[in-house]
PDB file of C-alpha atoms in Angstrom:
ATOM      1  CA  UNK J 278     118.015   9.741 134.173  1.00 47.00           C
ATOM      2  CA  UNK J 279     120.724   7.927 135.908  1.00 59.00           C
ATOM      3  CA  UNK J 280     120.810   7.583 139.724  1.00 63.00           C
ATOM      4  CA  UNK J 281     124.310   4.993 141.384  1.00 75.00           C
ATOM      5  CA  UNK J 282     124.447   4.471 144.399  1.00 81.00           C
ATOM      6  CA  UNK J 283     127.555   6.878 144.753  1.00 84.00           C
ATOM      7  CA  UNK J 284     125.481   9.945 143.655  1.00 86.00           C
ATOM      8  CA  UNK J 285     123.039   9.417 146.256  1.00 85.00           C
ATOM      9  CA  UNK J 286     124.889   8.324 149.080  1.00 87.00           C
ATOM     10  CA  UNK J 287     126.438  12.148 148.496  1.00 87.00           C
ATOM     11  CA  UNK J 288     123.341  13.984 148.346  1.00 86.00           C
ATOM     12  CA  UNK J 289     121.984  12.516 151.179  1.00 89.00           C
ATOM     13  CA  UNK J 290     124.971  13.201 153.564  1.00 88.00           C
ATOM     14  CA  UNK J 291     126.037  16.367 151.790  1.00 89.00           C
ATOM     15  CA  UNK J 292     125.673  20.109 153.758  1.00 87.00           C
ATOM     16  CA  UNK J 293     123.128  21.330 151.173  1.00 88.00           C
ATOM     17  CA  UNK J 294     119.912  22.208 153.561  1.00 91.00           C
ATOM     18  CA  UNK J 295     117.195  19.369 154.124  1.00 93.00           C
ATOM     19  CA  UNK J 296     113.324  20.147 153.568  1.00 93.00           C
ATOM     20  CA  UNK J 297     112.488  18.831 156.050  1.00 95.00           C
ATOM     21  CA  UNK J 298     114.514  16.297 158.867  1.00 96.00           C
ATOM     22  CA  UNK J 299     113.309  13.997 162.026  1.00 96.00           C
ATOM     23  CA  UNK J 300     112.906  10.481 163.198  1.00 97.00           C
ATOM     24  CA  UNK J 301     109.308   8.736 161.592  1.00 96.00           C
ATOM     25  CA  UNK J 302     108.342   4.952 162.239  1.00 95.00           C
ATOM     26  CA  UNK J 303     108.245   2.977 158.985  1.00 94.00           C
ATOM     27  CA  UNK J 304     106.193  -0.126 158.855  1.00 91.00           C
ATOM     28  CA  UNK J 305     107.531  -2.910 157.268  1.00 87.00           C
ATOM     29  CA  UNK J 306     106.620  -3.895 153.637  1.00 81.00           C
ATOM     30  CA  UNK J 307     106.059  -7.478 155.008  1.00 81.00           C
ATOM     31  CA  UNK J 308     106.014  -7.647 158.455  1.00 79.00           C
ATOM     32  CA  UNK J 309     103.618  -4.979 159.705  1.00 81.00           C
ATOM     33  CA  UNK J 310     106.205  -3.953 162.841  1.00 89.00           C
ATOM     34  CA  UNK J 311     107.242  -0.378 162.699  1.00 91.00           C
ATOM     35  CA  UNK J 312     110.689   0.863 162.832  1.00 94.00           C
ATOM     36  CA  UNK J 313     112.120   3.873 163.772  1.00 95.00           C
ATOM     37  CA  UNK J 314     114.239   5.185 161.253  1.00 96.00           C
ATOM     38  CA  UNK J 315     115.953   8.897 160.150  1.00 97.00           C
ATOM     39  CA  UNK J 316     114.138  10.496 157.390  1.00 97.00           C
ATOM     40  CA  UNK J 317     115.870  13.668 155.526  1.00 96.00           C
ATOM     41  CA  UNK J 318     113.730  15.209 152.702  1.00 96.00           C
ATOM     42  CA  UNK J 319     115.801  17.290 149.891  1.00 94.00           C
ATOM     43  CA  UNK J 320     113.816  17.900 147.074  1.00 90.00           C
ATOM     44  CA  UNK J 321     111.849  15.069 145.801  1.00 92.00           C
ATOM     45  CA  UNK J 322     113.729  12.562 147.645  1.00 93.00           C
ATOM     46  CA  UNK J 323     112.922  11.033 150.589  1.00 96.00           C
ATOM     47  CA  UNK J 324     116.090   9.447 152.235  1.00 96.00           C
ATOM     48  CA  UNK J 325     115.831   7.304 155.728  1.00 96.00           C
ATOM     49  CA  UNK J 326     118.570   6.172 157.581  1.00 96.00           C
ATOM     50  CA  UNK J 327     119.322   3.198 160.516  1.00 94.00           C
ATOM     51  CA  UNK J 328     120.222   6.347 162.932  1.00 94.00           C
ATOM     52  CA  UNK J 329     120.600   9.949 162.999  1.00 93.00           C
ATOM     53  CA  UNK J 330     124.741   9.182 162.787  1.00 92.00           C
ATOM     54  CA  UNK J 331     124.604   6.960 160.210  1.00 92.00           C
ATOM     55  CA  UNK J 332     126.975   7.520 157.276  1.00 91.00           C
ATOM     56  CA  UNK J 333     124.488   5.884 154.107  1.00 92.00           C
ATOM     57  CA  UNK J 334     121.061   6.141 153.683  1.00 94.00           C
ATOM     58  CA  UNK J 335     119.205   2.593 154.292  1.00 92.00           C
ATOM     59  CA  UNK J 336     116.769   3.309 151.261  1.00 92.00           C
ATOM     60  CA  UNK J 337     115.572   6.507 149.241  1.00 93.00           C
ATOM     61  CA  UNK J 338     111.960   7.054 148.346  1.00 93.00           C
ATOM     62  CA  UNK J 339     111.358   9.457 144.735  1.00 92.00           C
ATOM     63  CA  UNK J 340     108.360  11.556 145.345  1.00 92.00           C
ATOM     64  CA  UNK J 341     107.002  11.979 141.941  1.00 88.00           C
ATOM     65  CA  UNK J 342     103.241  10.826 141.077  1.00 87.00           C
ATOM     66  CA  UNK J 343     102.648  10.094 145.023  1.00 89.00           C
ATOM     67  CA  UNK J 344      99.644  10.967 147.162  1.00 91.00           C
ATOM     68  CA  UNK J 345     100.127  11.872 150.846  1.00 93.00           C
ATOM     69  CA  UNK J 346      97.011  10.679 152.809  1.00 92.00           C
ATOM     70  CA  UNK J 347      96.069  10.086 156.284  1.00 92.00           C
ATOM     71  CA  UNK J 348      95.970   6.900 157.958  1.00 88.00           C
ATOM     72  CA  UNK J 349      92.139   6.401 159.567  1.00 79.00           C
ATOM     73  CA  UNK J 350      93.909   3.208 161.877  1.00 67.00           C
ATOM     74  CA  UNK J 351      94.769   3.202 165.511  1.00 68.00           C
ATOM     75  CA  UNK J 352      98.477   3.697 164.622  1.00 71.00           C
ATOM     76  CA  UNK J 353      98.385   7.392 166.167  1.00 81.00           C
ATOM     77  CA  UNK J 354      99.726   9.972 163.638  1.00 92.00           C
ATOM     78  CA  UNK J 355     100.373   7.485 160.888  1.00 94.00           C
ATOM     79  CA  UNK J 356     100.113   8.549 157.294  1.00 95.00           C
ATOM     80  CA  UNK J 357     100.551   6.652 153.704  1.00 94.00           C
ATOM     81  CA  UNK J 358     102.581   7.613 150.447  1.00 94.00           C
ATOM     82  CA  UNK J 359     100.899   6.266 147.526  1.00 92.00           C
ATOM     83  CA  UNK J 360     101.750   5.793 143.976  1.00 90.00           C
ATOM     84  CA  UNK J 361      99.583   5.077 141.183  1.00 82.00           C
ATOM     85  CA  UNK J 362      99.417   2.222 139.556  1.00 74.00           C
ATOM     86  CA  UNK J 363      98.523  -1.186 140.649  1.00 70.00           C
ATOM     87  CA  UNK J 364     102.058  -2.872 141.181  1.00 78.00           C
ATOM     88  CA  UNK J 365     103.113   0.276 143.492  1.00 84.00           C
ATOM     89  CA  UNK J 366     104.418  -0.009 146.645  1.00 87.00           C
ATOM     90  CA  UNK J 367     102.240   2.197 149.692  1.00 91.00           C
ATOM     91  CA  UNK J 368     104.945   3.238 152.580  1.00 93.00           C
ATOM     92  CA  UNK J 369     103.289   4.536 155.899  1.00 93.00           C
ATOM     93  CA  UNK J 370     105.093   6.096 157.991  1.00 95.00           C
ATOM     94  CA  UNK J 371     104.162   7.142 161.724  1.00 94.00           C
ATOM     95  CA  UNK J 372     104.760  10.525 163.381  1.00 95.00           C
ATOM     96  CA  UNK J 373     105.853  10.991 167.045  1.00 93.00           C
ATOM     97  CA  UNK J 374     102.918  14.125 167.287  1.00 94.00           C
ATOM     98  CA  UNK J 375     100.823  15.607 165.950  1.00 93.00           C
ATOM     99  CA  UNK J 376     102.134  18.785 164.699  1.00 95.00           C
ATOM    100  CA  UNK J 377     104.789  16.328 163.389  1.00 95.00           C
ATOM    101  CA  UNK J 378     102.681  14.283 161.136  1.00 95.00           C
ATOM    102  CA  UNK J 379     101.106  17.872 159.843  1.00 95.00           C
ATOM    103  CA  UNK J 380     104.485  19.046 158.806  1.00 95.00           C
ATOM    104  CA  UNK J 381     105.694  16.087 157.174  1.00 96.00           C
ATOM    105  CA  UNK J 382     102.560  15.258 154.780  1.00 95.00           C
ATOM    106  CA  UNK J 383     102.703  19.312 154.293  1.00 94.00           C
ATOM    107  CA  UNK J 384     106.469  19.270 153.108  1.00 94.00           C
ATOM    108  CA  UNK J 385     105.873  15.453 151.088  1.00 95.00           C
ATOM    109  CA  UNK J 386     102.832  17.115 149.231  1.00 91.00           C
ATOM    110  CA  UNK J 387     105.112  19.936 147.962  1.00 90.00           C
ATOM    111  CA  UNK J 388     107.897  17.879 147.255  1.00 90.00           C
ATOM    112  CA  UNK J 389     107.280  17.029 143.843  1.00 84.00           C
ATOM    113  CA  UNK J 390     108.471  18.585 140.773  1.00 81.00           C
ATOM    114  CA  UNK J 391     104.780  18.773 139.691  1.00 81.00           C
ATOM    115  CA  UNK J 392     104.164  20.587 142.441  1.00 81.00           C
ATOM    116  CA  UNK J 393     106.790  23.218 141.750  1.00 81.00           C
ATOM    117  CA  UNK J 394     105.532  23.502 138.087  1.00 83.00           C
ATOM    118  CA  UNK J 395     102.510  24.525 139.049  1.00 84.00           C
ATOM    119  CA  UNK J 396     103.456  26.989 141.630  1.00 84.00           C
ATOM    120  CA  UNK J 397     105.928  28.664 139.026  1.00 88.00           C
ATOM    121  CA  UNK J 398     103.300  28.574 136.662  1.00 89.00           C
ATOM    122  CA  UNK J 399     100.795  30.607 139.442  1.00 91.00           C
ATOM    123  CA  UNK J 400     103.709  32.855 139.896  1.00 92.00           C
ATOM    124  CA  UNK J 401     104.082  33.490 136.423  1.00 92.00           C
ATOM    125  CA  UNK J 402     100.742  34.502 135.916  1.00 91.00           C
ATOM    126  CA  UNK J 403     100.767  36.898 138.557  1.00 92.00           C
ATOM    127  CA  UNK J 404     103.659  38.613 137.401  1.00 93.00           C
ATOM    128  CA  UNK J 405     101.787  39.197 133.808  1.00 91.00           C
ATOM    129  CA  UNK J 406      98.757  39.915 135.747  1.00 91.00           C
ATOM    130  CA  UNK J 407     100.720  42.683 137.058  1.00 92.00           C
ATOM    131  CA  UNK J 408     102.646  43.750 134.063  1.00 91.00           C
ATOM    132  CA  UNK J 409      99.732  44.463 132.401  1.00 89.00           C
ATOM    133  CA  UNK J 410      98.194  46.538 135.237  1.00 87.00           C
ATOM    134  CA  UNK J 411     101.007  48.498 135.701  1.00 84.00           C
ATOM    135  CA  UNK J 412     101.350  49.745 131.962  1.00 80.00           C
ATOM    136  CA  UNK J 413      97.664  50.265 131.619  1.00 73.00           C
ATOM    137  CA  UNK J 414      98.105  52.809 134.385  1.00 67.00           C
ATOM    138  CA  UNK J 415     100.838  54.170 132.609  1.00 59.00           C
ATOM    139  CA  UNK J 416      98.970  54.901 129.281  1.00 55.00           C
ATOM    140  CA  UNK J 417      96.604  57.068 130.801  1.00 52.00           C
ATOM    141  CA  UNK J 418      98.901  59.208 132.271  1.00 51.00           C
ATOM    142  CA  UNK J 419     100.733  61.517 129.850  1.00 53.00           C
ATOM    143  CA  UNK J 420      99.787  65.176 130.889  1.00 50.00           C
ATOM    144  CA  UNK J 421     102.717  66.655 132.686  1.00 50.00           C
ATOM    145  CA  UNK J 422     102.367  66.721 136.216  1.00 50.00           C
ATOM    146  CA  UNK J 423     103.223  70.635 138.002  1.00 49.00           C
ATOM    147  CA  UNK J 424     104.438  70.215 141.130  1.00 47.00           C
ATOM    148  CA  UNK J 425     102.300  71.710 144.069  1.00 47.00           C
ATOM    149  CA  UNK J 426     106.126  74.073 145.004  1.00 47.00           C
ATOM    150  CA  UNK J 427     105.049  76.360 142.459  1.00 47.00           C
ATOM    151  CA  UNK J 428     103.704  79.577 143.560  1.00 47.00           C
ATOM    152  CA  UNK J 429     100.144  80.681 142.227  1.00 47.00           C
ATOM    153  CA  UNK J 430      99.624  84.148 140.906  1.00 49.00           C
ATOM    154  CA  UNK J 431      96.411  84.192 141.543  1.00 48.00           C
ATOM    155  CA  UNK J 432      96.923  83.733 145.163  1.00 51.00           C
ATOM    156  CA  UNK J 433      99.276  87.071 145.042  1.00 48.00           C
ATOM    157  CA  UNK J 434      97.707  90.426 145.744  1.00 51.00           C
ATOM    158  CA  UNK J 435      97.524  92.980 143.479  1.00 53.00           C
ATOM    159  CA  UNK J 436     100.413  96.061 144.423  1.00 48.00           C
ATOM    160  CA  UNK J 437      99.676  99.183 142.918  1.00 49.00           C
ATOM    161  CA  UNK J 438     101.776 100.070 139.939  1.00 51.00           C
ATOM    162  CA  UNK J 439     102.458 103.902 141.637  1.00 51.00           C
ATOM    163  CA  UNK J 440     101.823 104.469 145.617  1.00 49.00           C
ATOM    164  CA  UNK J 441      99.823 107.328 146.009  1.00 51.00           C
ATOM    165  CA  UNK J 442     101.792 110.041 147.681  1.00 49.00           C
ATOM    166  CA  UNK J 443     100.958 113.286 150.029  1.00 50.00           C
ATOM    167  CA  UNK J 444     103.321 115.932 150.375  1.00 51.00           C
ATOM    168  CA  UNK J 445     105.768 113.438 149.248  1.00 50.00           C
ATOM    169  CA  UNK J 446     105.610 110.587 151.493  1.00 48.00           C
ATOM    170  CA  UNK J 447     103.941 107.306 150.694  1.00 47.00           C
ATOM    171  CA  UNK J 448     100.711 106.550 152.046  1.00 47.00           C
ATOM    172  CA  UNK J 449     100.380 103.047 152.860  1.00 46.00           C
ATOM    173  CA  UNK J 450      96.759 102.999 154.458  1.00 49.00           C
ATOM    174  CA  UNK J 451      94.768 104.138 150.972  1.00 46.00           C
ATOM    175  CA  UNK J 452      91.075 103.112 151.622  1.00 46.00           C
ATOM    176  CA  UNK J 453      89.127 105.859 151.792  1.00 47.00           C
ATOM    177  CA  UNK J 454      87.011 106.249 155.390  1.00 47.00           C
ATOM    178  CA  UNK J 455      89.949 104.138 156.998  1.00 45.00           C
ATOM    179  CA  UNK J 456      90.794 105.554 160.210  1.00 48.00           C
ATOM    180  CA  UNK J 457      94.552 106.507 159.570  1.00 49.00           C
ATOM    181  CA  UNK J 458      96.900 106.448 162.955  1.00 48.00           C
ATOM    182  CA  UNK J 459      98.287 109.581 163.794  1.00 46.00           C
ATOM    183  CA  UNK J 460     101.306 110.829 162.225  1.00 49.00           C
ATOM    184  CA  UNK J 461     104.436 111.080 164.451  1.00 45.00           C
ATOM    185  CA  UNK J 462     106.918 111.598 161.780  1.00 45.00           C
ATOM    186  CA  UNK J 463     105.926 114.750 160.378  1.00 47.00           C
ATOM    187  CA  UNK J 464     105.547 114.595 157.178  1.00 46.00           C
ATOM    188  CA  UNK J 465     102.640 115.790 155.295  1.00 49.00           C
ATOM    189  CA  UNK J 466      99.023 114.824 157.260  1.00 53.00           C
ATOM    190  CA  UNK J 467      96.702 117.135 158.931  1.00 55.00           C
ATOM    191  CA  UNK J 468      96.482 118.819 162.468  1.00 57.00           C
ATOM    192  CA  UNK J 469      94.165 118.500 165.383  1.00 58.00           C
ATOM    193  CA  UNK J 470      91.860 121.194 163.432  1.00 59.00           C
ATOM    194  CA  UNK J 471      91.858 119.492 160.237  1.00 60.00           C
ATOM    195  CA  UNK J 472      94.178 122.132 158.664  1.00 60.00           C
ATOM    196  CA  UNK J 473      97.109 121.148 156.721  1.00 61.00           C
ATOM    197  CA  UNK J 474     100.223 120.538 158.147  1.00 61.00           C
ATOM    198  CA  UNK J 475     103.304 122.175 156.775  1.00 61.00           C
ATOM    199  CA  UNK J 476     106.107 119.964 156.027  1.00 60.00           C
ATOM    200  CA  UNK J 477     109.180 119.716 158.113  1.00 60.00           C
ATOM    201  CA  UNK J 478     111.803 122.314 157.668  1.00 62.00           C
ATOM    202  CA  UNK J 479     114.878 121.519 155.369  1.00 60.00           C
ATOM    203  CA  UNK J 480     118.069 121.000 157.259  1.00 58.00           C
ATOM    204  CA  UNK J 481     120.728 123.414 156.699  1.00 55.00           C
TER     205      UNK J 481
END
């Protein structure tokens, strides 16, 4: 791959959304004095820049085979990128807090594209995981499912096929011993004696 110096300059001032953005104090690869310098992350690069305003990165850093450690120095919230390999150069950098430092060695460790591969590959074998779960449950489940709208006939009580009748009128309370309510229409039933009642007279 071929990076210019035109390419870069670009991507580092271009609108496309930074990882991760904020001032960090970069020690010198000489002189051990730290400077304070604008560092935008976008991808695996690592650009830093003489000021906030400044139109071209000073120097670009490619995260790819680094290690993000901790510092154990007095230079509060300090923290190293290192390569491997024995002609590598180690950059520390120094946070302004805490919770500063934490979020830029968490956004530097995932900046690499072996980071990503791994993730994807994670992701990918969740997504088989689930595959497979999903049409093992569907094997088992051929019978045809009735929905619970239906009415049961079972639940239905049994009518009569012909209503029993007395003196032609339907007699709805059938048990025998049921006390039946007195009759007030007329038709057919018994009187206060027990005799039978006639039934009603036809109208003219």
């Amino acid at each position: 791959m071929k990076l210019n110096e035109r390419s870069l300059v670009f991507y580092a001032t271009c609108d496309s959304p930074a990882d991760n953005a904020g001032f960090l104090y970069k020690r010198g690869e000489r002189h051990t004095a730290y400077h304070r310098r604008w560092f935008v992350l976008k991808g695996n690069m690592l650009f830093y820049f003489e000021e906030r305003e400044s139109r071209e990165p000073v120097g670009v850093i490619v995260l790819e085979g680094c290690n993000v450690e901790l510092c154990d120095s007095a230079d509060g919230f300090a923290f190293a990128i290192r390569f491997g390999g024995t002609k590598s150069r180690t950059y520390v950098l120094a946070a302004e807090s805490q919770a500063a430092m934490e979020s830029w060695v968490k956004s530097l460790s995932r900046a690499s594209f072996d980071y990503m591969r791994l993730v994807v590959r994670e992701l990918e074998k969740q997504l088989q995981e689930m595959r497979r779960g999903r049409a093992g449950g569907c094997e088992g489940s051929r019978e045809p499912k009735t929905s619970g709208l239906e009415p049961s006939r079972e639940r239905l009580p049994a009518l009569p096929a012909v209503l029993p009748k007395e003196n032609g009128c339907a007699v709805w309370n059938n048990v025998s011993g049921a006390d039946q309510p007195p009759d007030a229409s007329g038709c057919g039933g018994r009187d206060e004696e027990g005799s039978p009642r006639p039934p009603p007279p036809l109208p003219p």
